[in-house]
PDB file of C-alpha atoms and ligand atoms in Angstrom:
ATOM      1  CA  MET A   1     161.782  76.628 107.301  1.00  0.00           C
ATOM      2  CA  ARG A   2     160.048  74.585 109.993  1.00  0.00           C
ATOM      3  CA  ASP A   3     158.465  76.433 112.884  1.00  0.00           C
ATOM      4  CA  PRO A   4     160.823  76.036 115.893  1.00  0.00           C
ATOM      5  CA  ALA A   5     157.786  75.262 118.104  1.00  0.00           C
ATOM      6  CA  ASP A   6     157.036  72.321 115.778  1.00  0.00           C
ATOM      7  CA  ALA A   7     160.583  71.068 116.039  1.00  0.00           C
ATOM      8  CA  SER A   8     160.525  71.065 119.790  1.00  0.00           C
ATOM      9  CA  ARG A   9     157.141  69.345 119.823  1.00  0.00           C
ATOM     10  CA  ILE A  10     158.516  66.667 117.504  1.00  0.00           C
ATOM     11  CA  ALA A  11     161.550  66.273 119.779  1.00  0.00           C
ATOM     12  CA  VAL A  12     159.320  65.806 122.772  1.00  0.00           C
ATOM     13  CA  GLU A  13     157.194  63.215 120.953  1.00  0.00           C
ATOM     14  CA  ARG A  14     160.317  61.342 119.883  1.00  0.00           C
ATOM     15  CA  ARG A  15     161.609  61.317 123.433  1.00  0.00           C
ATOM     16  CA  ARG A  16     158.301  60.020 124.664  1.00  0.00           C
ATOM     17  CA  ALA A  17     158.273  57.297 122.036  1.00  0.00           C
ATOM     18  CA  ARG A  18     161.798  56.237 123.004  1.00  0.00           C
ATOM     19  CA  ALA A  19     160.802  56.148 126.660  1.00  0.00           C
ATOM     20  CA  ALA A  20     157.847  53.876 125.784  1.00  0.00           C
ATOM     21  CA  VAL A  21     160.217  51.453 123.974  1.00  0.00           C
ATOM     22  CA  LYS A  22     162.590  51.474 126.994  1.00  0.00           C
ATOM     23  CA  ASN A  23     159.694  50.744 129.362  1.00  0.00           C
ATOM     24  CA  SER A  24     158.456  47.847 127.285  1.00  0.00           C
ATOM     25  CA  ILE A  25     161.959  46.338 127.357  1.00  0.00           C
ATOM     26  CA  ALA A  26     162.269  46.976 131.124  1.00  0.00           C
ATOM     27  CA  ARG A  27     158.877  45.301 131.788  1.00  0.00           C
ATOM     28  CA  GLY A  28     159.856  42.289 129.698  1.00  0.00           C
ATOM     29  CA  GLU A  29     157.036  42.945 127.229  1.00  0.00           C
ATOM     30  CA  ARG A  30     159.440  43.233 124.296  1.00  0.00           C
ATOM     31  CA  ASP A  31     162.390  41.039 123.630  1.00  0.00           C
ATOM     32  CA  PRO A  32     165.531  43.179 123.216  1.00  0.00           C
ATOM     33  CA  LEU A  33     166.649  41.328 120.081  1.00  0.00           C
ATOM     34  CA  SER A  34     163.299  41.903 118.370  1.00  0.00           C
ATOM     35  CA  VAL A  35     163.599  45.574 119.299  1.00  0.00           C
ATOM     36  CA  ALA A  36     167.045  45.739 117.736  1.00  0.00           C
ATOM     37  CA  ARG A  37     165.917  43.975 114.543  1.00  0.00           C
ATOM     38  CA  PHE A  38     162.992  46.334 114.280  1.00  0.00           C
ATOM     39  CA  ALA A  39     165.392  49.256 114.681  1.00  0.00           C
ATOM     40  CA  TRP A  40     167.609  47.960 111.880  1.00  0.00           C
ATOM     41  CA  ASP A  41     164.653  47.445 109.540  1.00  0.00           C
ATOM     42  CA  ASN A  42     163.099  50.821 110.397  1.00  0.00           C
ATOM     43  CA  ILE A  43     165.812  53.361 110.537  1.00  0.00           C
ATOM     44  CA  ASP A  44     163.519  56.320 111.358  1.00  0.00           C
ATOM     45  CA  SER A  45     161.758  54.555 114.228  1.00  0.00           C
ATOM     46  CA  ALA A  46     161.915  55.392 117.969  1.00  0.00           C
ATOM     47  CA  GLU A  47     163.679  52.028 118.392  1.00  0.00           C
ATOM     48  CA  ALA A  48     166.451  53.126 115.976  1.00  0.00           C
ATOM     49  CA  GLY A  49     166.758  56.453 117.794  1.00  0.00           C
ATOM     50  CA  LEU A  50     167.520  54.835 121.170  1.00  0.00           C
ATOM     51  CA  ARG A  51     171.019  55.452 122.442  1.00  0.00           C
ATOM     52  CA  ILE A  52     172.844  52.164 122.803  1.00  0.00           C
ATOM     53  CA  THR A  53     173.379  53.026 126.502  1.00  0.00           C
ATOM     54  CA  GLU A  54     169.641  53.600 127.054  1.00  0.00           C
ATOM     55  CA  TYR A  55     168.797  50.401 125.209  1.00  0.00           C
ATOM     56  CA  LEU A  56     171.146  48.211 127.177  1.00  0.00           C
ATOM     57  CA  GLY A  57     170.370  49.963 130.453  1.00  0.00           C
ATOM     58  CA  ALA A  58     166.646  49.267 130.012  1.00  0.00           C
ATOM     59  CA  MET A  59     167.140  45.470 129.998  1.00  0.00           C
ATOM     60  CA  PRO A  60     166.109  43.711 133.181  1.00  0.00           C
ATOM     61  CA  GLY A  61     169.275  42.820 135.123  1.00  0.00           C
ATOM     62  CA  VAL A  62     171.541  45.360 133.352  1.00  0.00           C
ATOM     63  CA  GLY A  63     172.406  48.428 135.392  1.00  0.00           C
ATOM     64  CA  ALA A  64     174.460  51.553 134.809  1.00  0.00           C
ATOM     65  CA  ILE A  65     177.603  49.772 135.918  1.00  0.00           C
ATOM     66  CA  LYS A  66     177.264  46.890 133.494  1.00  0.00           C
ATOM     67  CA  VAL A  67     176.542  49.023 130.420  1.00  0.00           C
ATOM     68  CA  PRO A  68     180.170  50.224 129.780  1.00  0.00           C
ATOM     69  CA  ARG A  69     181.468  46.693 130.277  1.00  0.00           C
ATOM     70  CA  ILE A  70     179.002  45.280 127.757  1.00  0.00           C
ATOM     71  CA  LEU A  71     179.845  48.038 125.259  1.00  0.00           C
ATOM     72  CA  GLU A  72     183.508  47.201 125.646  1.00  0.00           C
ATOM     73  CA  ALA A  73     182.813  43.511 125.123  1.00  0.00           C
ATOM     74  CA  VAL A  74     180.845  44.109 121.895  1.00  0.00           C
ATOM     75  CA  ASP A  75     183.163  46.946 120.819  1.00  0.00           C
ATOM     76  CA  ILE A  76     180.524  49.623 120.355  1.00  0.00           C
ATOM     77  CA  SER A  77     180.922  53.296 121.199  1.00  0.00           C
ATOM     78  CA  SER A  78     178.623  54.633 123.946  1.00  0.00           C
ATOM     79  CA  ARG A  79     177.684  57.521 121.633  1.00  0.00           C
ATOM     80  CA  LYS A  80     176.045  55.228 119.084  1.00  0.00           C
ATOM     81  CA  ARG A  81     172.324  54.964 118.526  1.00  0.00           C
ATOM     82  CA  LEU A  82     170.837  51.501 118.030  1.00  0.00           C
ATOM     83  CA  GLY A  83     169.791  52.158 114.453  1.00  0.00           C
ATOM     84  CA  ALA A  84     173.240  53.418 113.472  1.00  0.00           C
ATOM     85  CA  LEU A  85     175.250  50.302 114.246  1.00  0.00           C
ATOM     86  CA  GLY A  86     177.417  48.880 111.519  1.00  0.00           C
ATOM     87  CA  ARG A  87     177.095  45.314 110.235  1.00  0.00           C
ATOM     88  CA  HIS A  88     179.817  43.835 112.485  1.00  0.00           C
ATOM     89  CA  GLN A  89     178.504  45.698 115.506  1.00  0.00           C
ATOM     90  CA  ARG A  90     175.009  44.324 114.853  1.00  0.00           C
ATOM     91  CA  GLU A  91     176.464  40.805 114.634  1.00  0.00           C
ATOM     92  CA  ARG A  92     178.408  41.179 117.875  1.00  0.00           C
ATOM     93  CA  LEU A  93     175.383  42.662 119.691  1.00  0.00           C
ATOM     94  CA  THR A  94     173.112  39.892 118.368  1.00  0.00           C
ATOM     95  CA  ALA A  95     175.550  37.204 119.538  1.00  0.00           C
ATOM     96  CA  TRP A  96     175.690  38.819 122.996  1.00  0.00           C
ATOM     97  CA  LEU A  97     171.921  39.022 123.213  1.00  0.00           C
ATOM     98  CA  VAL A  98     171.424  35.428 122.124  1.00  0.00           C
ATOM     99  CA  ALA A  99     174.008  34.237 124.668  1.00  0.00           C
ATOM    100  CA  ARG A 100     171.959  36.144 127.228  1.00  0.00           C
ATOM    101  CA  GLY A 101     168.787  34.304 126.296  1.00  0.00           C
ATOM    102  CA  ALA A 102     167.118  36.731 123.872  1.00  0.00           C
ATOM    103  CA  THR A 103     164.908  34.907 121.386  1.00  0.00           C
ATOM    104  CA  GLY A 104     164.041  37.665 118.951  1.00  0.00           C
ATOM    105  CA  LYS A 105     160.434  36.606 119.251  1.00  0.00           C
ATOM    106  CA  THR A 106     157.810  39.277 119.627  1.00  0.00           C
ATOM    107  CA  ARG A 107     155.817  38.245 122.630  1.00  0.00           C
ATOM    108  CA  PRO A 108     152.108  39.017 122.717  1.00  0.00           C
ATOM    109  CA  THR A 109     151.363  41.936 125.031  1.00  0.00           C
ATOM    110  CA  ARG A 110     150.623  40.683 128.520  1.00  0.00           C
ATOM    111  CA  GLY A 111     147.007  40.070 129.413  1.00  0.00           C
ATOM    112  CA  ARG A 112     145.190  42.028 132.057  1.00  0.00           C
ATOM    113  CA  LEU A 113     144.574  40.822 135.579  1.00  0.00           C
ATOM    114  CA  ILE A 114     141.182  42.027 136.729  1.00  0.00           C
ATOM    115  CA  VAL A 115     140.329  41.540 140.421  1.00  0.00           C
ATOM    116  CA  VAL A 116     136.668  41.878 141.243  1.00  0.00           C
ATOM    117  CA  ALA A 117     135.933  42.332 144.942  1.00  0.00           C
ATOM    118  CA  GLY A 118     133.280  43.994 147.010  1.00  0.00           C
ATOM    119  CA  PRO A 119     131.240  43.511 150.143  1.00  0.00           C
ATOM    120  CA  THR A 120     129.423  40.283 150.766  1.00  0.00           C
ATOM    121  CA  ALA A 121     126.074  39.884 148.991  1.00  0.00           C
ATOM    122  CA  VAL A 122     126.813  42.758 146.615  1.00  0.00           C
ATOM    123  CA  GLY A 123     126.144  40.284 143.816  1.00  0.00           C
ATOM    124  CA  LYS A 124     129.698  39.462 142.752  1.00  0.00           C
ATOM    125  CA  GLY A 125     128.688  35.887 141.993  1.00  0.00           C
ATOM    126  CA  THR A 126     125.764  37.050 139.831  1.00  0.00           C
ATOM    127  CA  VAL A 127     127.866  39.519 137.893  1.00  0.00           C
ATOM    128  CA  VAL A 128     130.544  36.893 137.330  1.00  0.00           C
ATOM    129  CA  ALA A 129     127.955  34.334 136.238  1.00  0.00           C
ATOM    130  CA  ARG A 130     126.562  36.886 133.741  1.00  0.00           C
ATOM    131  CA  ILE A 131     130.063  37.475 132.303  1.00  0.00           C
ATOM    132  CA  ARG A 132     130.528  33.687 131.962  1.00  0.00           C
ATOM    133  CA  ASP A 133     127.217  33.490 130.102  1.00  0.00           C
ATOM    134  CA  LYS A 134     127.673  36.408 127.776  1.00  0.00           C
ATOM    135  CA  HIS A 135     131.424  36.109 127.228  1.00  0.00           C
ATOM    136  CA  PRO A 136     132.457  32.473 127.108  1.00  0.00           C
ATOM    137  CA  ASP A 137     135.891  33.522 125.937  1.00  0.00           C
ATOM    138  CA  VAL A 138     136.693  35.379 129.181  1.00  0.00           C
ATOM    139  CA  ARG A 139     138.925  33.414 131.507  1.00  0.00           C
ATOM    140  CA  PHE A 140     138.327  33.085 135.270  1.00  0.00           C
ATOM    141  CA  SER A 141     140.637  32.015 137.994  1.00  0.00           C
ATOM    142  CA  VAL A 142     139.322  28.972 139.883  1.00  0.00           C
ATOM    143  CA  SER A 143     140.035  29.338 143.598  1.00  0.00           C
ATOM    144  CA  ALA A 144     140.754  26.624 146.106  1.00  0.00           C
ATOM    145  CA  THR A 145     138.609  26.558 149.233  1.00  0.00           C
ATOM    146  CA  THR A 146     138.268  24.523 152.380  1.00  0.00           C
ATOM    147  CA  ARG A 147     134.502  25.009 152.502  1.00  0.00           C
ATOM    148  CA  ALA A 148     132.103  22.270 151.428  1.00  0.00           C
ATOM    149  CA  PRO A 149     130.523  22.454 147.998  1.00  0.00           C
ATOM    150  CA  ARG A 150     127.031  23.942 147.768  1.00  0.00           C
ATOM    151  CA  PRO A 151     124.359  22.223 145.640  1.00  0.00           C
ATOM    152  CA  GLY A 152     125.033  22.945 141.996  1.00  0.00           C
ATOM    153  CA  GLU A 153     128.751  23.738 142.451  1.00  0.00           C
ATOM    154  CA  THR A 154     131.177  21.765 140.333  1.00  0.00           C
ATOM    155  CA  GLU A 155     134.739  20.800 141.306  1.00  0.00           C
ATOM    156  CA  GLY A 156     137.249  22.583 139.119  1.00  0.00           C
ATOM    157  CA  VAL A 157     134.626  24.990 137.746  1.00  0.00           C
ATOM    158  CA  HIS A 158     133.416  27.000 140.723  1.00  0.00           C
ATOM    159  CA  TYR A 159     136.147  25.991 143.135  1.00  0.00           C
ATOM    160  CA  PHE A 160     138.716  23.294 143.858  1.00  0.00           C
ATOM    161  CA  PHE A 161     137.317  21.888 147.078  1.00  0.00           C
ATOM    162  CA  VAL A 162     140.256  20.822 149.222  1.00  0.00           C
ATOM    163  CA  SER A 163     140.910  19.605 152.763  1.00  0.00           C
ATOM    164  CA  ASP A 164     142.702  21.743 155.338  1.00  0.00           C
ATOM    165  CA  ASP A 165     145.812  19.623 154.873  1.00  0.00           C
ATOM    166  CA  GLU A 166     145.833  20.076 151.095  1.00  0.00           C
ATOM    167  CA  PHE A 167     145.356  23.806 151.519  1.00  0.00           C
ATOM    168  CA  ASP A 168     148.295  23.912 153.950  1.00  0.00           C
ATOM    169  CA  ARG A 169     150.503  22.065 151.471  1.00  0.00           C
ATOM    170  CA  VAL A 170     149.726  24.419 148.595  1.00  0.00           C
ATOM    171  CA  VAL A 171     150.412  27.466 150.769  1.00  0.00           C
ATOM    172  CA  ALA A 172     153.663  25.991 152.077  1.00  0.00           C
ATOM    173  CA  ALA A 173     154.826  25.365 148.503  1.00  0.00           C
ATOM    174  CA  HIS A 174     154.212  29.077 147.703  1.00  0.00           C
ATOM    175  CA  GLN A 175     151.731  28.071 145.016  1.00  0.00           C
ATOM    176  CA  MET A 176     149.049  30.591 146.101  1.00  0.00           C
ATOM    177  CA  LEU A 177     149.128  34.059 144.632  1.00  0.00           C
ATOM    178  CA  GLU A 178     147.021  35.082 147.645  1.00  0.00           C
ATOM    179  CA  TRP A 179     144.853  33.452 150.239  1.00  0.00           C
ATOM    180  CA  ALA A 180     142.633  34.529 153.127  1.00  0.00           C
ATOM    181  CA  VAL A 181     140.270  33.312 155.796  1.00  0.00           C
ATOM    182  CA  VAL A 182     136.898  34.661 154.685  1.00  0.00           C
ATOM    183  CA  HIS A 183     134.081  35.429 157.136  1.00  0.00           C
ATOM    184  CA  GLY A 184     136.269  34.071 159.915  1.00  0.00           C
ATOM    185  CA  GLN A 185     135.661  30.526 158.776  1.00  0.00           C
ATOM    186  CA  ASN A 186     137.022  28.926 155.641  1.00  0.00           C
ATOM    187  CA  ARG A 187     140.157  29.519 153.693  1.00  0.00           C
ATOM    188  CA  TYR A 188     140.091  30.579 150.051  1.00  0.00           C
ATOM    189  CA  GLY A 189     143.086  31.060 147.767  1.00  0.00           C
ATOM    190  CA  THR A 190     144.083  31.759 144.155  1.00  0.00           C
ATOM    191  CA  PRO A 191     146.473  29.230 142.597  1.00  0.00           C
ATOM    192  CA  ARG A 192     149.364  31.210 141.134  1.00  0.00           C
ATOM    193  CA  ALA A 193     150.422  29.149 138.096  1.00  0.00           C
ATOM    194  CA  PRO A 194     147.261  29.473 135.947  1.00  0.00           C
ATOM    195  CA  ILE A 195     147.342  33.262 136.423  1.00  0.00           C
ATOM    196  CA  VAL A 196     150.955  33.660 135.450  1.00  0.00           C
ATOM    197  CA  GLU A 197     150.500  31.378 132.437  1.00  0.00           C
ATOM    198  CA  ALA A 198     147.426  33.215 131.188  1.00  0.00           C
ATOM    199  CA  LEU A 199     149.085  36.598 131.427  1.00  0.00           C
ATOM    200  CA  GLU A 200     152.269  35.360 129.747  1.00  0.00           C
ATOM    201  CA  ARG A 201     150.163  34.012 126.909  1.00  0.00           C
ATOM    202  CA  GLY A 202     148.531  37.439 126.556  1.00  0.00           C
ATOM    203  CA  ASP A 203     145.129  36.323 127.936  1.00  0.00           C
ATOM    204  CA  SER A 204     143.292  38.488 130.442  1.00  0.00           C
ATOM    205  CA  ILE A 205     141.844  36.770 133.502  1.00  0.00           C
ATOM    206  CA  ILE A 206     139.295  37.727 136.148  1.00  0.00           C
ATOM    207  CA  LEU A 207     139.655  36.902 139.870  1.00  0.00           C
ATOM    208  CA  GLU A 208     136.560  37.078 142.040  1.00  0.00           C
ATOM    209  CA  ILE A 209     138.000  37.198 145.545  1.00  0.00           C
ATOM    210  CA  ASP A 210     137.553  38.970 148.830  1.00  0.00           C
ATOM    211  CA  ILE A 211     139.106  42.299 149.809  1.00  0.00           C
ATOM    212  CA  GLN A 212     142.030  40.911 151.790  1.00  0.00           C
ATOM    213  CA  GLY A 213     142.927  38.825 148.743  1.00  0.00           C
ATOM    214  CA  ALA A 214     142.599  41.794 146.405  1.00  0.00           C
ATOM    215  CA  ARG A 215     145.144  43.719 148.533  1.00  0.00           C
ATOM    216  CA  GLN A 216     147.587  40.830 148.405  1.00  0.00           C
ATOM    217  CA  VAL A 217     147.248  40.563 144.593  1.00  0.00           C
ATOM    218  CA  LYS A 218     147.934  44.289 144.219  1.00  0.00           C
ATOM    219  CA  ALA A 219     151.041  43.969 146.374  1.00  0.00           C
ATOM    220  CA  ALA A 220     152.350  41.005 144.377  1.00  0.00           C
ATOM    221  CA  MET A 221     151.271  42.291 140.934  1.00  0.00           C
ATOM    222  CA  PRO A 222     150.845  46.062 140.920  1.00  0.00           C
ATOM    223  CA  GLU A 223     149.629  45.980 137.355  1.00  0.00           C
ATOM    224  CA  ALA A 224     146.412  44.256 138.494  1.00  0.00           C
ATOM    225  CA  ILE A 225     143.267  46.318 138.080  1.00  0.00           C
ATOM    226  CA  LEU A 226     141.215  46.245 141.289  1.00  0.00           C
ATOM    227  CA  VAL A 227     137.476  46.629 140.752  1.00  0.00           C
ATOM    228  CA  PHE A 228     135.167  47.286 143.684  1.00  0.00           C
ATOM    229  CA  LEU A 229     131.519  46.356 143.182  1.00  0.00           C
ATOM    230  CA  LEU A 230     129.181  48.584 145.178  1.00  0.00           C
ATOM    231  CA  PRO A 231     125.601  47.899 146.200  1.00  0.00           C
ATOM    232  CA  PRO A 232     123.078  50.643 145.178  1.00  0.00           C
ATOM    233  CA  SER A 233     122.550  51.184 148.927  1.00  0.00           C
ATOM    234  CA  TRP A 234     123.183  49.557 152.337  1.00  0.00           C
ATOM    235  CA  GLU A 235     119.498  48.631 152.633  1.00  0.00           C
ATOM    236  CA  GLU A 236     119.665  46.846 149.301  1.00  0.00           C
ATOM    237  CA  LEU A 237     122.745  44.949 150.476  1.00  0.00           C
ATOM    238  CA  VAL A 238     120.909  43.730 153.589  1.00  0.00           C
ATOM    239  CA  ARG A 239     117.899  42.794 151.461  1.00  0.00           C
ATOM    240  CA  ARG A 240     120.031  40.812 149.016  1.00  0.00           C
ATOM    241  CA  LEU A 241     121.766  38.912 151.779  1.00  0.00           C
ATOM    242  CA  GLU A 242     118.506  38.014 153.541  1.00  0.00           C
ATOM    243  CA  SER A 243     116.684  37.029 150.381  1.00  0.00           C
ATOM    244  CA  ARG A 244     119.272  34.667 149.006  1.00  0.00           C
ATOM    245  CA  GLY A 245     118.658  32.333 151.962  1.00  0.00           C
ATOM    246  CA  THR A 246     121.957  30.451 151.701  1.00  0.00           C
ATOM    247  CA  GLU A 247     123.065  31.467 155.199  1.00  0.00           C
ATOM    248  CA  ASP A 248     121.356  31.104 158.586  1.00  0.00           C
ATOM    249  CA  SER A 249     120.752  34.250 160.613  1.00  0.00           C
ATOM    250  CA  ALA A 250     123.953  33.978 162.667  1.00  0.00           C
ATOM    251  CA  GLU A 251     125.926  33.654 159.435  1.00  0.00           C
ATOM    252  CA  GLN A 252     124.028  36.579 157.889  1.00  0.00           C
ATOM    253  CA  ALA A 253     124.867  38.767 160.881  1.00  0.00           C
ATOM    254  CA  ARG A 254     128.525  37.763 160.614  1.00  0.00           C
ATOM    255  CA  ARG A 255     128.614  38.554 156.888  1.00  0.00           C
ATOM    256  CA  LEU A 256     126.938  41.969 157.373  1.00  0.00           C
ATOM    257  CA  GLU A 257     129.563  42.829 159.942  1.00  0.00           C
ATOM    258  CA  THR A 258     132.284  41.917 157.400  1.00  0.00           C
ATOM    259  CA  ALA A 259     130.448  43.974 154.728  1.00  0.00           C
ATOM    260  CA  ARG A 260     130.621  47.098 156.886  1.00  0.00           C
ATOM    261  CA  THR A 261     134.404  47.024 157.139  1.00  0.00           C
ATOM    262  CA  GLU A 262     134.690  45.933 153.510  1.00  0.00           C
ATOM    263  CA  LEU A 263     132.770  48.966 152.242  1.00  0.00           C
ATOM    264  CA  ALA A 264     135.316  51.190 153.921  1.00  0.00           C
ATOM    265  CA  ALA A 265     138.055  49.723 151.678  1.00  0.00           C
ATOM    266  CA  GLN A 266     136.678  50.992 148.365  1.00  0.00           C
ATOM    267  CA  ASP A 267     139.172  53.877 148.096  1.00  0.00           C
ATOM    268  CA  GLU A 268     142.013  51.362 147.767  1.00  0.00           C
ATOM    269  CA  PHE A 269     140.540  50.187 144.472  1.00  0.00           C
ATOM    270  CA  ASP A 270     141.334  51.399 140.946  1.00  0.00           C
ATOM    271  CA  GLU A 271     137.665  51.311 139.800  1.00  0.00           C
ATOM    272  CA  THR A 272     134.226  51.183 141.397  1.00  0.00           C
ATOM    273  CA  ILE A 273     131.173  49.812 139.656  1.00  0.00           C
ATOM    274  CA  VAL A 274     127.681  50.083 141.139  1.00  0.00           C
ATOM    275  CA  ASN A 275     125.838  46.811 140.775  1.00  0.00           C
ATOM    276  CA  ASP A 276     122.388  48.303 140.166  1.00  0.00           C
ATOM    277  CA  ASP A 277     121.901  46.377 136.988  1.00  0.00           C
ATOM    278  CA  VAL A 278     123.652  43.034 136.495  1.00  0.00           C
ATOM    279  CA  ASP A 279     124.068  43.341 132.732  1.00  0.00           C
ATOM    280  CA  ARG A 280     125.486  46.833 132.973  1.00  0.00           C
ATOM    281  CA  ALA A 281     127.887  45.893 135.785  1.00  0.00           C
ATOM    282  CA  ALA A 282     129.031  42.782 133.850  1.00  0.00           C
ATOM    283  CA  GLU A 283     129.687  44.811 130.743  1.00  0.00           C
ATOM    284  CA  ALA A 284     131.555  47.436 132.739  1.00  0.00           C
ATOM    285  CA  VAL A 285     133.928  44.731 134.089  1.00  0.00           C
ATOM    286  CA  VAL A 286     134.486  43.236 130.638  1.00  0.00           C
ATOM    287  CA  HIS A 287     135.139  46.687 129.222  1.00  0.00           C
ATOM    288  CA  LEU A 288     138.050  47.058 131.640  1.00  0.00           C
ATOM    289  CA  MET A 289     139.700  43.999 130.145  1.00  0.00           C
ATOM    290  CA  THR A 290     140.435  45.922 126.962  1.00  0.00           C
ATOM    291  CA  ASN A 291     140.248  49.564 128.069  1.00  0.00           C
ATOM    292  CA  HIS A 292     141.862  50.885 131.149  1.00  0.00           C
TER     293      HIS A 292
HETATM  294  P1  LIG B   1     131.487  31.804 148.885  1.00  0.00           P
HETATM  295  O1  LIG B   1     131.773  30.902 150.040  1.00  0.00           O
HETATM  296  O2  LIG B   1     130.181  32.512 149.001  1.00  0.00           O
HETATM  297  O3  LIG B   1     131.660  31.101 147.561  1.00  0.00           O
HETATM  298  O4  LIG B   1     132.628  32.925 148.882  1.00  0.00           O
HETATM  299  C1  LIG B   1     132.844  33.651 150.018  1.00  0.00           C
HETATM  300  C2  LIG B   1     133.821  34.770 149.736  1.00  0.00           C
HETATM  301  O5  LIG B   1     135.111  34.230 149.420  1.00  0.00           O
HETATM  302  C3  LIG B   1     133.456  35.668 148.562  1.00  0.00           C
HETATM  303  O6  LIG B   1     133.549  37.004 149.049  1.00  0.00           O
HETATM  304  C4  LIG B   1     134.561  35.416 147.556  1.00  0.00           C
HETATM  305  O7  LIG B   1     134.889  36.613 146.846  1.00  0.00           O
HETATM  306  C5  LIG B   1     135.703  35.000 148.442  1.00  0.00           C
HETATM  307  N1  LIG B   1     136.685  34.219 147.692  1.00  0.00           N
HETATM  308  C6  LIG B   1     136.449  33.268 146.755  1.00  0.00           C
HETATM  309  N2  LIG B   1     137.604  32.770 146.266  1.00  0.00           N
HETATM  310  C7  LIG B   1     138.595  33.470 146.917  1.00  0.00           C
HETATM  311  C8  LIG B   1     140.027  33.414 146.806  1.00  0.00           C
HETATM  312  O8  LIG B   1     140.639  32.652 146.040  1.00  0.00           O
HETATM  313  N3  LIG B   1     140.711  34.226 147.618  1.00  0.00           N
HETATM  314  C9  LIG B   1     140.095  35.103 148.457  1.00  0.00           C
HETATM  315  N4  LIG B   1     140.886  35.909 149.206  1.00  0.00           N
HETATM  316  N5  LIG B   1     138.784  35.193 148.567  1.00  0.00           N
HETATM  317  C10 LIG B   1     138.013  34.349 147.798  1.00  0.00           C
END
């Protein structure tokens, strides 16, 4: 006879597996029809073990009130498990799902949205450039900005350089996932469509934006992984800002002031990476794209 402790462990594992299937339906990661077909082909699977009520209730837009009505419409008992439906019940359920827009296609798992932020001059740009170099397959969001291009910057690669009016129009059309005034001067924003498309396709994408933007992304897409790049020390941060020579001293002072408040925000982030070595920091970010 099987050890009763084993049996209860197996029961717990089965419940957990069924909960994972329900969650993937609820998040839209798995098409309900493909789940049903999988259940019918694999009668011992977690999918097959789902109660029909749990299965229907997990679908986006179907609540506890709708479940009994649906069961009545497809003439299936609420006690049934998905894998145990008869041929006619399967046909009626399939027809109902198709009418509701189910495709039966197995969608790729959604890509990851990685947001890299950190105080000014921490070397975000350098880390991102290193990732571009070493991992040409990694996708980056291209922000829109109202600031003028710097020497060496290319339209559509580093930024979309736009006028104030154009920026206004895109914001008014709700086409920005987030946007912010950075360093009290120019506006920067992340166009929403390319992000949504990449994630839907199953591609991961990196956003290199400021902290206000990172907060907005987390609010809009809680699944985003927020990464905070830290300088090895405050002194090193000051040194990096002064030595890059792209800002005059008034601008440097303004950016250091921003950096002080920005450093205080690190606890809001999911991960912190110390940028003491560019290669190591770059690899740590890339690692998060597949393991988190
Ligand atoms: P820079 O002018 O040096 O290229 O960028 C200044 C700051 O703007 C950087 O901290 C950068 O992370 C931030 N930034 C760039 N693009 C975006 C964006 O789309 N949204 C937000 N919120 N910040 C951005």
